[in-house]
Coordinates of N, CA, C and O and ligand atoms in Angstrom, one line a residue:
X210 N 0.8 -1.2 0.0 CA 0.0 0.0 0.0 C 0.9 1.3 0.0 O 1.8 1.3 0.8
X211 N 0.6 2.5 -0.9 CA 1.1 3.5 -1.3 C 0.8 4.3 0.2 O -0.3 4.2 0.7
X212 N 1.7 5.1 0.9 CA 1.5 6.0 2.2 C 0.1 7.1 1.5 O -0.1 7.4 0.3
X213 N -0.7 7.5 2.7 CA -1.5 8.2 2.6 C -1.7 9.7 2.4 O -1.7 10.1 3.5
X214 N -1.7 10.8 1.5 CA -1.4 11.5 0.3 C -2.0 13.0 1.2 O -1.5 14.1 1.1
X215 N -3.0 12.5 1.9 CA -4.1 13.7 2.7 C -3.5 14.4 3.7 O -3.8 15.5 4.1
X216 N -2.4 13.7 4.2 CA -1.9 14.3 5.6 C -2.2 15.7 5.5 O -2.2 16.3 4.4
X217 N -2.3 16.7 7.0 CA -1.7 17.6 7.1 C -0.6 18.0 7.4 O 0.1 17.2 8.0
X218 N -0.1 19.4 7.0 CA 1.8 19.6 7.4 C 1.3 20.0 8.8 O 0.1 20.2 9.0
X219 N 2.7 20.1 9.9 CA 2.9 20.8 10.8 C 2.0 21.8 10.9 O 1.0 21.6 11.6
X220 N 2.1 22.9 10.3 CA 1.7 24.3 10.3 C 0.1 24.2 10.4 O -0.6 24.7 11.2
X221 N -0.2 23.5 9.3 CA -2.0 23.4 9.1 C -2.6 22.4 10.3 O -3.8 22.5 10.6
X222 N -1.7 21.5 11.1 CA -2.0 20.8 12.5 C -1.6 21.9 13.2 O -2.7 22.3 13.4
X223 N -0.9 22.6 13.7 CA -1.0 23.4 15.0 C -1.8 24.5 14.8 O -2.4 25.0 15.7
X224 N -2.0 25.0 13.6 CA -2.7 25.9 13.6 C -4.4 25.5 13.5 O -5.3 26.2 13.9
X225 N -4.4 24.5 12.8 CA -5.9 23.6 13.4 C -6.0 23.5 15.0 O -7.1 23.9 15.5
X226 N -5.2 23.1 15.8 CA -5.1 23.1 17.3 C -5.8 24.1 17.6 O -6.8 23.9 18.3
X227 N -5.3 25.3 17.2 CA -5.2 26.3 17.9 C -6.8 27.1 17.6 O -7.5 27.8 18.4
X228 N -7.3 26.7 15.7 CA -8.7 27.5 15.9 C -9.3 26.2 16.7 O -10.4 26.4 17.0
X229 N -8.8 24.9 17.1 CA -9.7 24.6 17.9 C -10.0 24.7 19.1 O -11.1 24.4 19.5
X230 N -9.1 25.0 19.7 CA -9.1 25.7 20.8 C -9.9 26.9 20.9 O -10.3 27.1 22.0
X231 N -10.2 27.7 20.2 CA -10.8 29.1 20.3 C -12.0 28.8 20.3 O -12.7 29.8 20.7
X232 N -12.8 27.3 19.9 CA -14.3 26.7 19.9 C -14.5 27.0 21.0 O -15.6 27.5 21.2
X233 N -13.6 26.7 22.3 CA -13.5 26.2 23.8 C -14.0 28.0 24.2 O -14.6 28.1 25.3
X234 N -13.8 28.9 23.7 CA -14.2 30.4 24.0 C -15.7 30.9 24.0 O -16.3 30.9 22.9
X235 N -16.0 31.3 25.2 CA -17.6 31.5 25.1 C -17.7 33.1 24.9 O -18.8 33.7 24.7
X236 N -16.5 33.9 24.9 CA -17.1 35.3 24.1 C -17.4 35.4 23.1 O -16.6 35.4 22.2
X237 N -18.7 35.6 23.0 CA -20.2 35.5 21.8 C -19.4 36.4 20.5 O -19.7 36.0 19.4
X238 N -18.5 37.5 20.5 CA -18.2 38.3 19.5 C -16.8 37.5 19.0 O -16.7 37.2 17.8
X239 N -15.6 37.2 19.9 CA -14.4 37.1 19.0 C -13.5 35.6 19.6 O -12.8 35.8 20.6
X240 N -13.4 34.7 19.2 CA -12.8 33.7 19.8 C -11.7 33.6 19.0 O -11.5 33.5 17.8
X241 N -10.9 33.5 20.2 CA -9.2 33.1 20.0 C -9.1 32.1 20.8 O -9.7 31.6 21.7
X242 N -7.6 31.9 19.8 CA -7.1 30.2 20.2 C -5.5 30.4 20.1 O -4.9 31.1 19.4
X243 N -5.0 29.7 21.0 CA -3.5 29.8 20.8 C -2.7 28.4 21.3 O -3.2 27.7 22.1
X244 N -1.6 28.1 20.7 CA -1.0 26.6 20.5 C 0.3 26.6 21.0 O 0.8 27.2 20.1
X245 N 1.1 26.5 21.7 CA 2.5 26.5 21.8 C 3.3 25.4 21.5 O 2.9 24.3 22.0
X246 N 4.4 25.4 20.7 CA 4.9 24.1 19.8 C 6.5 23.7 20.3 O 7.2 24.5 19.8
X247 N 7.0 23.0 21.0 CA 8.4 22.8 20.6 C 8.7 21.0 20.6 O 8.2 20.0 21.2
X248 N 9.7 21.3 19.7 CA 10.0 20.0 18.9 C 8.4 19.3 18.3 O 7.9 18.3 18.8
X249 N 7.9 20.1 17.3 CA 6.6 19.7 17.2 C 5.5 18.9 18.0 O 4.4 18.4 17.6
X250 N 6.1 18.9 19.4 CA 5.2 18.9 20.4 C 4.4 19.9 20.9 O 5.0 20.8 21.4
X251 N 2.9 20.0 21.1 CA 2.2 20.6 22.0 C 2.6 20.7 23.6 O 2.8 19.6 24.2
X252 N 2.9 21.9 24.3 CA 3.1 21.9 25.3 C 1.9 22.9 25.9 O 1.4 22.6 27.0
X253 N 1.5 23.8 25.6 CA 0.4 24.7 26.0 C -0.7 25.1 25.1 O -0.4 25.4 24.0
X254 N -1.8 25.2 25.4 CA -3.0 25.6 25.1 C -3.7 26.9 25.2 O -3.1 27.7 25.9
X255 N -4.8 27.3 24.7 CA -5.4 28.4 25.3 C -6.5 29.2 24.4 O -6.7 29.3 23.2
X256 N -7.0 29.8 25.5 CA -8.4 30.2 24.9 C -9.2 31.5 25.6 O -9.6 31.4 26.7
X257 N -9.4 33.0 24.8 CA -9.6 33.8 25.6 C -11.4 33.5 26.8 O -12.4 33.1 26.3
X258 N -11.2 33.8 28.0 CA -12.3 33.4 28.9 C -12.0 34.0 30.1 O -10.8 34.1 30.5
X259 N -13.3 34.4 31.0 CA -12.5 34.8 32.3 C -11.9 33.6 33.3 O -11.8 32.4 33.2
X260 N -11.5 34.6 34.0 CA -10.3 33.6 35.2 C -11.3 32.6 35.5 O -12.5 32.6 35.7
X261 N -10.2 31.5 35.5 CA -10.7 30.1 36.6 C -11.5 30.4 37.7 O -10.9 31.2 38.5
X262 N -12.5 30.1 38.1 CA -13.6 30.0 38.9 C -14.5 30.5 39.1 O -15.5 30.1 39.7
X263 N -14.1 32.0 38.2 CA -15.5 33.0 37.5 C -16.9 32.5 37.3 O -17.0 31.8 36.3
X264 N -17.9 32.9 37.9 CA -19.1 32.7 37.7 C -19.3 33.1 36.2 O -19.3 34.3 36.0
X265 N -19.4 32.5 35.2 CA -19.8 32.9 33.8 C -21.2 33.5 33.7 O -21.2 34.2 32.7
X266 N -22.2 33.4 34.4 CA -23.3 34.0 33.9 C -23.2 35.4 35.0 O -23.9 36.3 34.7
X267 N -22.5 35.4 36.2 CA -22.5 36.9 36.7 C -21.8 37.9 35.8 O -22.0 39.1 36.0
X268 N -20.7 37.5 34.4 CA -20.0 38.4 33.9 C -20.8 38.6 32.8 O -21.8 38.0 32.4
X269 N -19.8 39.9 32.2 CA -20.6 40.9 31.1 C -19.8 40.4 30.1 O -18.7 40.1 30.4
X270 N -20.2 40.3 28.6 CA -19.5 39.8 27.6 C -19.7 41.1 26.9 O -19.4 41.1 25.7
X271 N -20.2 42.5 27.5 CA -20.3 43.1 26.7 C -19.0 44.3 26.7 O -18.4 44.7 27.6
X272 N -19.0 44.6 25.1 CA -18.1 45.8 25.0 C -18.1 47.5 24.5 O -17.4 48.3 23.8
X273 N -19.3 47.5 25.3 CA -19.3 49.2 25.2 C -19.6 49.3 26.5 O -19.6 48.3 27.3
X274 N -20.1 50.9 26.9 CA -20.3 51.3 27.9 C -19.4 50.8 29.4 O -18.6 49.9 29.4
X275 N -19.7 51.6 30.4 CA -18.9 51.7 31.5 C -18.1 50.6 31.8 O -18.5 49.5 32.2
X276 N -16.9 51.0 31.6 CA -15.6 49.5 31.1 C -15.6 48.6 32.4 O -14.9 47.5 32.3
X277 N -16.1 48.9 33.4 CA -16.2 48.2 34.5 C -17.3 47.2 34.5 O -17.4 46.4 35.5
X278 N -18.3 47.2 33.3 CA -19.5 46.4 32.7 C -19.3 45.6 31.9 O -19.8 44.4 31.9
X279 N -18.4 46.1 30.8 CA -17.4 45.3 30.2 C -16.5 43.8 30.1 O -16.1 43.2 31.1
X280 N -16.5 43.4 29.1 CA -15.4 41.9 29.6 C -13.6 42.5 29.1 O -12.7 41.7 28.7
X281 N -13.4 43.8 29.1 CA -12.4 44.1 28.6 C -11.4 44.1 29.9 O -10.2 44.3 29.6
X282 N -11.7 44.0 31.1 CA -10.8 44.2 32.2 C -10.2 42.9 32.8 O -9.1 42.6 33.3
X283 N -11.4 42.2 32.4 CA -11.4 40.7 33.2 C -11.1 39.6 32.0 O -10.0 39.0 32.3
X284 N -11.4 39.3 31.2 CA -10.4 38.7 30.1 C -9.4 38.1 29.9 O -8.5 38.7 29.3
X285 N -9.1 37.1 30.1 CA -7.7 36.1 29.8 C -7.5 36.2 28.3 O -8.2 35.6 27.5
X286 N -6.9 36.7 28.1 CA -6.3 36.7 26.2 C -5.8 34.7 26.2 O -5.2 34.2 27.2
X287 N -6.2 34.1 25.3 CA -5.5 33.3 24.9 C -4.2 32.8 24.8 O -3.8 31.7 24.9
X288 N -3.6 34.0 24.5 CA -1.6 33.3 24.3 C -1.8 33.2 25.7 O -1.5 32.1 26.2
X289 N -2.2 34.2 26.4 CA -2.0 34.2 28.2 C -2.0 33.0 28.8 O -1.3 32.4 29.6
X290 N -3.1 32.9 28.3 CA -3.8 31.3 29.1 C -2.8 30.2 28.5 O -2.3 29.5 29.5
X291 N -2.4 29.8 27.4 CA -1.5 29.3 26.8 C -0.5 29.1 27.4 O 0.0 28.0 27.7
X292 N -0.1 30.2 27.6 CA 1.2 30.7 28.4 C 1.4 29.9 30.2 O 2.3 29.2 30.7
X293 N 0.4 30.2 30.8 CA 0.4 30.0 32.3 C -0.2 28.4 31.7 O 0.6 27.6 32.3
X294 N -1.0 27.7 31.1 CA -1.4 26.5 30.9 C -0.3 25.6 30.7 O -0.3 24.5 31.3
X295 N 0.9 25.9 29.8 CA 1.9 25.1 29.6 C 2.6 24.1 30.7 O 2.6 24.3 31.9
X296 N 3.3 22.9 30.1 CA 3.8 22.1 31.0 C 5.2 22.0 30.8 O 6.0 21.2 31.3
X297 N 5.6 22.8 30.2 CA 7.3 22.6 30.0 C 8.0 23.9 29.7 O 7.4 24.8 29.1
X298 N 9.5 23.9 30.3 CA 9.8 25.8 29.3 C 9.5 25.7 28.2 O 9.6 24.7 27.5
X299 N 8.9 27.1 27.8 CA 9.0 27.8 26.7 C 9.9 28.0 25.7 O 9.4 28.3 24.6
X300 N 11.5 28.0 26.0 CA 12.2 28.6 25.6 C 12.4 27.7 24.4 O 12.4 26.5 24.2
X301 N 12.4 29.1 23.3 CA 12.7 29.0 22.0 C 11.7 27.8 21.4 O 12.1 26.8 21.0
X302 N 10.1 28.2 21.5 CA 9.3 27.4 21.5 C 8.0 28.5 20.2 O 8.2 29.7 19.9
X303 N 7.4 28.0 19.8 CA 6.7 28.5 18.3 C 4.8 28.9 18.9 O 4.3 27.9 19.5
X304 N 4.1 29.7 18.8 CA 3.2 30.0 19.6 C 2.5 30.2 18.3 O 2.8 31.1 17.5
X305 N 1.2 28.9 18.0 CA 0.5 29.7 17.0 C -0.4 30.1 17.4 O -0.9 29.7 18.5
X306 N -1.1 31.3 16.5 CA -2.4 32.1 17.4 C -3.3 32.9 16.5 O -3.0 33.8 15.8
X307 N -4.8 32.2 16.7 CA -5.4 33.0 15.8 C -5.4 34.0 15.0 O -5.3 34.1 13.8
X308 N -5.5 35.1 16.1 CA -5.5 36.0 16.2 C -4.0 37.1 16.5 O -3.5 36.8 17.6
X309 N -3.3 38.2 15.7 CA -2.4 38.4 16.1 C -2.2 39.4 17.8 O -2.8 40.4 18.1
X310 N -1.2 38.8 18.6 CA -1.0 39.5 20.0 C -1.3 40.6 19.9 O -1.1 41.3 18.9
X311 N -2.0 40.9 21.0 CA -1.8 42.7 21.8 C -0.7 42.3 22.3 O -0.2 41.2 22.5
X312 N -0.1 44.4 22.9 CA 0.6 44.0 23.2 C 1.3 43.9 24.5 O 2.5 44.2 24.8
X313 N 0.1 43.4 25.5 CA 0.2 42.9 26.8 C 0.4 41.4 26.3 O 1.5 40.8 26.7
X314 N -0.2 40.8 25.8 CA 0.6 39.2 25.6 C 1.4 39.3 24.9 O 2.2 38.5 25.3
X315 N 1.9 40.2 23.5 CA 3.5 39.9 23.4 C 4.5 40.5 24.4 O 5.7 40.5 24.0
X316 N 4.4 40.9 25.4 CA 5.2 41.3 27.0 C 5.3 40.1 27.4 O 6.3 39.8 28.0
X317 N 4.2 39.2 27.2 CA 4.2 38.1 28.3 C 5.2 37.0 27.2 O 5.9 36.2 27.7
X318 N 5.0 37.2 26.1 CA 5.6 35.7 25.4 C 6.8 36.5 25.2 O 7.7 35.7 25.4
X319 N 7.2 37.6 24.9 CA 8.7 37.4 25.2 C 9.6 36.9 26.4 O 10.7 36.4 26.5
X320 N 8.6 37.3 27.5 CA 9.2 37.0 28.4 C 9.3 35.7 29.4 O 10.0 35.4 30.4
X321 N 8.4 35.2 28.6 CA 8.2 33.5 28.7 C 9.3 32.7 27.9 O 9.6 31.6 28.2
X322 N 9.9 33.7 26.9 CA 10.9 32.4 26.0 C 10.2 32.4 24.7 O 10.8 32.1 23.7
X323 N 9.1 32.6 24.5 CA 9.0 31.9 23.0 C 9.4 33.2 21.9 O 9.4 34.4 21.9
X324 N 9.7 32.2 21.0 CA 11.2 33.1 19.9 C 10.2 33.0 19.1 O 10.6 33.8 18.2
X325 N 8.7 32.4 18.6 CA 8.5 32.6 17.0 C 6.9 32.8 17.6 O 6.5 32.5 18.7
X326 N 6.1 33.3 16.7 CA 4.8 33.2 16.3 C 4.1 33.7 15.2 O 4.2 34.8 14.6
X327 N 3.2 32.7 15.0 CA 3.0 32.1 13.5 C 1.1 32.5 14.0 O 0.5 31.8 14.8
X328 N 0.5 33.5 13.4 CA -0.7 34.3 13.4 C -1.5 33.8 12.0 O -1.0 33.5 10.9
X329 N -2.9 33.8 12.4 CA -3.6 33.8 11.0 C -4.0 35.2 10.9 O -3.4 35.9 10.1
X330 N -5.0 35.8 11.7 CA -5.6 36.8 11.5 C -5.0 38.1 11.7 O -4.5 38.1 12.9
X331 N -4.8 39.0 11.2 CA -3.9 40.6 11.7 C -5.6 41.3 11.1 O -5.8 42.0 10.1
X332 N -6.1 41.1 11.7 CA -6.9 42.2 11.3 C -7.2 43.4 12.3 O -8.2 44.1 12.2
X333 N -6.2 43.7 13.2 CA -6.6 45.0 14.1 C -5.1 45.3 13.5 O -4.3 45.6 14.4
X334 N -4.3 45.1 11.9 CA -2.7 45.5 11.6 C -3.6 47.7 11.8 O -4.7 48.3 11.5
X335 N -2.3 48.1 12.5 CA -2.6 49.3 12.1 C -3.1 50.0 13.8 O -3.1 51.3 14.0
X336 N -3.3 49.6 14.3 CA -4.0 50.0 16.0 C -2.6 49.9 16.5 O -1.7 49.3 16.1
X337 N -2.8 50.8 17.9 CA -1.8 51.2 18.9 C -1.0 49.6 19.3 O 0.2 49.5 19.5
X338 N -1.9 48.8 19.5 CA -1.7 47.7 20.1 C -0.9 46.9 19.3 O 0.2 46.4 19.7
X339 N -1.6 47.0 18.2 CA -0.3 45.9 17.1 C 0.8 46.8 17.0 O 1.9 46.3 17.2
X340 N 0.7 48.0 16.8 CA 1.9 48.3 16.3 C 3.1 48.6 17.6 O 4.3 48.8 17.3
X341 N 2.9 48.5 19.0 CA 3.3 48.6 19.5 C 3.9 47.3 19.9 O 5.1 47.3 20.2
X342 N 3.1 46.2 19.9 CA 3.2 44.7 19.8 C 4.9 44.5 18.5 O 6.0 44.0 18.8
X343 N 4.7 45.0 17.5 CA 5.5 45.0 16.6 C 7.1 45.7 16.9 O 8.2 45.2 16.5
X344 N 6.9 46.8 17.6 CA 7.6 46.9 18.0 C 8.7 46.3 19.2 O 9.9 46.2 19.2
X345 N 7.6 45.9 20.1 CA 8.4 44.9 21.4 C 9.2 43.8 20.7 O 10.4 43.6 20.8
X346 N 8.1 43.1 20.0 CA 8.4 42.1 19.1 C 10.0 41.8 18.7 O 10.6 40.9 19.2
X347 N 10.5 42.9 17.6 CA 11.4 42.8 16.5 C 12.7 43.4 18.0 O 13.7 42.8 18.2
X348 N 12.2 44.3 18.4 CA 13.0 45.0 19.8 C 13.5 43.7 20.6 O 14.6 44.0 21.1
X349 N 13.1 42.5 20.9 CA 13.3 41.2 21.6 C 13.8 40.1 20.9 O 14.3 39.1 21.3
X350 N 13.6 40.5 19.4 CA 14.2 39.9 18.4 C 13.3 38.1 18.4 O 13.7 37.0 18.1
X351 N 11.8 38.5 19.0 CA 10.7 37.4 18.5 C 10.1 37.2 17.3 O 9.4 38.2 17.1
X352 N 10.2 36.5 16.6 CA 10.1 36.6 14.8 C 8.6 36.0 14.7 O 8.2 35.0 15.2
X353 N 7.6 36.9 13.8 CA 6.4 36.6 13.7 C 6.3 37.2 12.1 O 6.7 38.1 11.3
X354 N 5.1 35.9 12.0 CA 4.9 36.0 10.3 C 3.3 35.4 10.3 O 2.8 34.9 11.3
X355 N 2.8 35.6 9.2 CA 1.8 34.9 8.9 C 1.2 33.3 8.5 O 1.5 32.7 7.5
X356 N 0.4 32.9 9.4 CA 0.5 31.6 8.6 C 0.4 31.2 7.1 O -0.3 31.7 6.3
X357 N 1.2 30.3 6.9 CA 1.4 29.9 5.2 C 1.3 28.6 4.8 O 2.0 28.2 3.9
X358 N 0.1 27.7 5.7 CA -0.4 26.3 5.1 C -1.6 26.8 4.4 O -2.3 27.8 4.6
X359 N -1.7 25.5 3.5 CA -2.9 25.8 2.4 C -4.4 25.7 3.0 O -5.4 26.1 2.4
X360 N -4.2 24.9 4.2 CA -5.8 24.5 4.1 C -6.5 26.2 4.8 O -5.9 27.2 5.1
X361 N -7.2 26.1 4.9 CA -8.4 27.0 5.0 C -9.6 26.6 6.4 O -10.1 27.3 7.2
X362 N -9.8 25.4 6.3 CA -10.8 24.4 6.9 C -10.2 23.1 7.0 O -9.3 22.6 6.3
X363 N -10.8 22.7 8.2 CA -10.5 21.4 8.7 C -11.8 20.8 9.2 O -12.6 21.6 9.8
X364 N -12.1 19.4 9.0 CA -13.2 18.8 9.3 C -12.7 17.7 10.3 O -11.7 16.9 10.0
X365 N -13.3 17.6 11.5 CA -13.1 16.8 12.5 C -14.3 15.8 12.4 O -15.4 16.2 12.8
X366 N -14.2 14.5 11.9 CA -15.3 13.9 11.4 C -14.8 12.9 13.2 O -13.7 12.5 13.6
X367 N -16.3 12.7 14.0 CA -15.9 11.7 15.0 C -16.4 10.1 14.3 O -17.6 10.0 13.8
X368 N -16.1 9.6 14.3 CA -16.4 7.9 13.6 C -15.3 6.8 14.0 O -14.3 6.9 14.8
X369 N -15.9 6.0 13.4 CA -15.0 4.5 13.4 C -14.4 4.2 12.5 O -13.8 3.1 12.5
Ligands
5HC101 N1 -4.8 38.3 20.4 C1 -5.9 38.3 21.1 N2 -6.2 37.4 22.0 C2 -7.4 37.4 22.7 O1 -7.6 36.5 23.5 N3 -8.3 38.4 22.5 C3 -9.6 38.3 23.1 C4 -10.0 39.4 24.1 C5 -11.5 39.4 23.9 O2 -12.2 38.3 24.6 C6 -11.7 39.2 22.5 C7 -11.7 40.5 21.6 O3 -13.0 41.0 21.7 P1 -13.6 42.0 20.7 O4 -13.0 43.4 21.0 O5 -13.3 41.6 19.3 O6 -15.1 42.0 21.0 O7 -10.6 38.4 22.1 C8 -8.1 39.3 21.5 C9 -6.9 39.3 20.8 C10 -6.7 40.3 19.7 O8 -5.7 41.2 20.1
ZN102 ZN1 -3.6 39.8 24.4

């Protein structure tokens, strides 16, 4: 028998991880997912949500008005969670992530060790946050690019 032709690469499996991970996110507007990789091993996970033990239905998912009503204060970013979730150093370890860092989690992943991250989405390119993210970034000498596997979609079929 000829080996199996379908596989996915590296890139299109962690970065599958990682939107699947962002399923696990109950903010109704934007879910992020984030994967941390060394030696093509998974070592951390993550998904933006409030802190561990948080009553979910006492919090506000919403984002206008009085920021104290808000889920912008209380909010685990994903790389975060990722980050504090992991089971092994970080160092010189590959973080894929939906969504590209703010730049309170790229503070945290430089300073965790991870040297690379590999983003699908930049759609806030251009805001204080990215660009300041961009800056810390290249300033730490953490190397970030866009993801560049082909697939698009992934189907998790459960069967026998
Ligand atoms: N990289 C990121 N990691 C994250 O976990 N988030 C989270 C914080 C919020 O829960 C949500 C953004 O909400 P919104 O402003 O699109 O309604 O995504 C956001 C970004 C984007 O910077
Ligand atoms: Zn963040």
């Amino acid at each position: 028998m000829e080996k199996r032709l379908e596989y996915i690469s590296w890139e299109e499996y962690f970065m599958g991880v990682a939107f699947l991970s962002a399923q696990r996110s109950k903010d109704p507007t934007t879910q992020v997912g984030a994967c941390i990789v060394k030696d093509n091993k998974v070592i951390g996970m993550g998904y933006n949500g409030f802190p561990k033990g948080s009553d979910d239905d006492f919090m506000s998912w919403e984002r206008e008005g009085d920021i104290l009503n808000t889920k912008y204060p209380y909010v685990v970013h994903a790389e975060l969670n990722a980050i504090l979730n992991s089971i092994k150093s970080l160092d010189n370890s590959t973080i894929y992530v939906t969504h590209f860092p703010c730049n309170e989690c790229s503070k945290a992943i430089i300073q965790s060790g991870i040297s690379e991250i590999i983003y699908f989405s930049d759609k806030h390119k251009g805001s204080d946050s990215t660009k300041a993210s961009e800056l810390i970034l290249k300033n730490a000498n953490v190397s970030y690019r866009k993801y560049e596997g082909n697939k698009l979609k992934l189907e998790v079929l459960f069967k026998d």
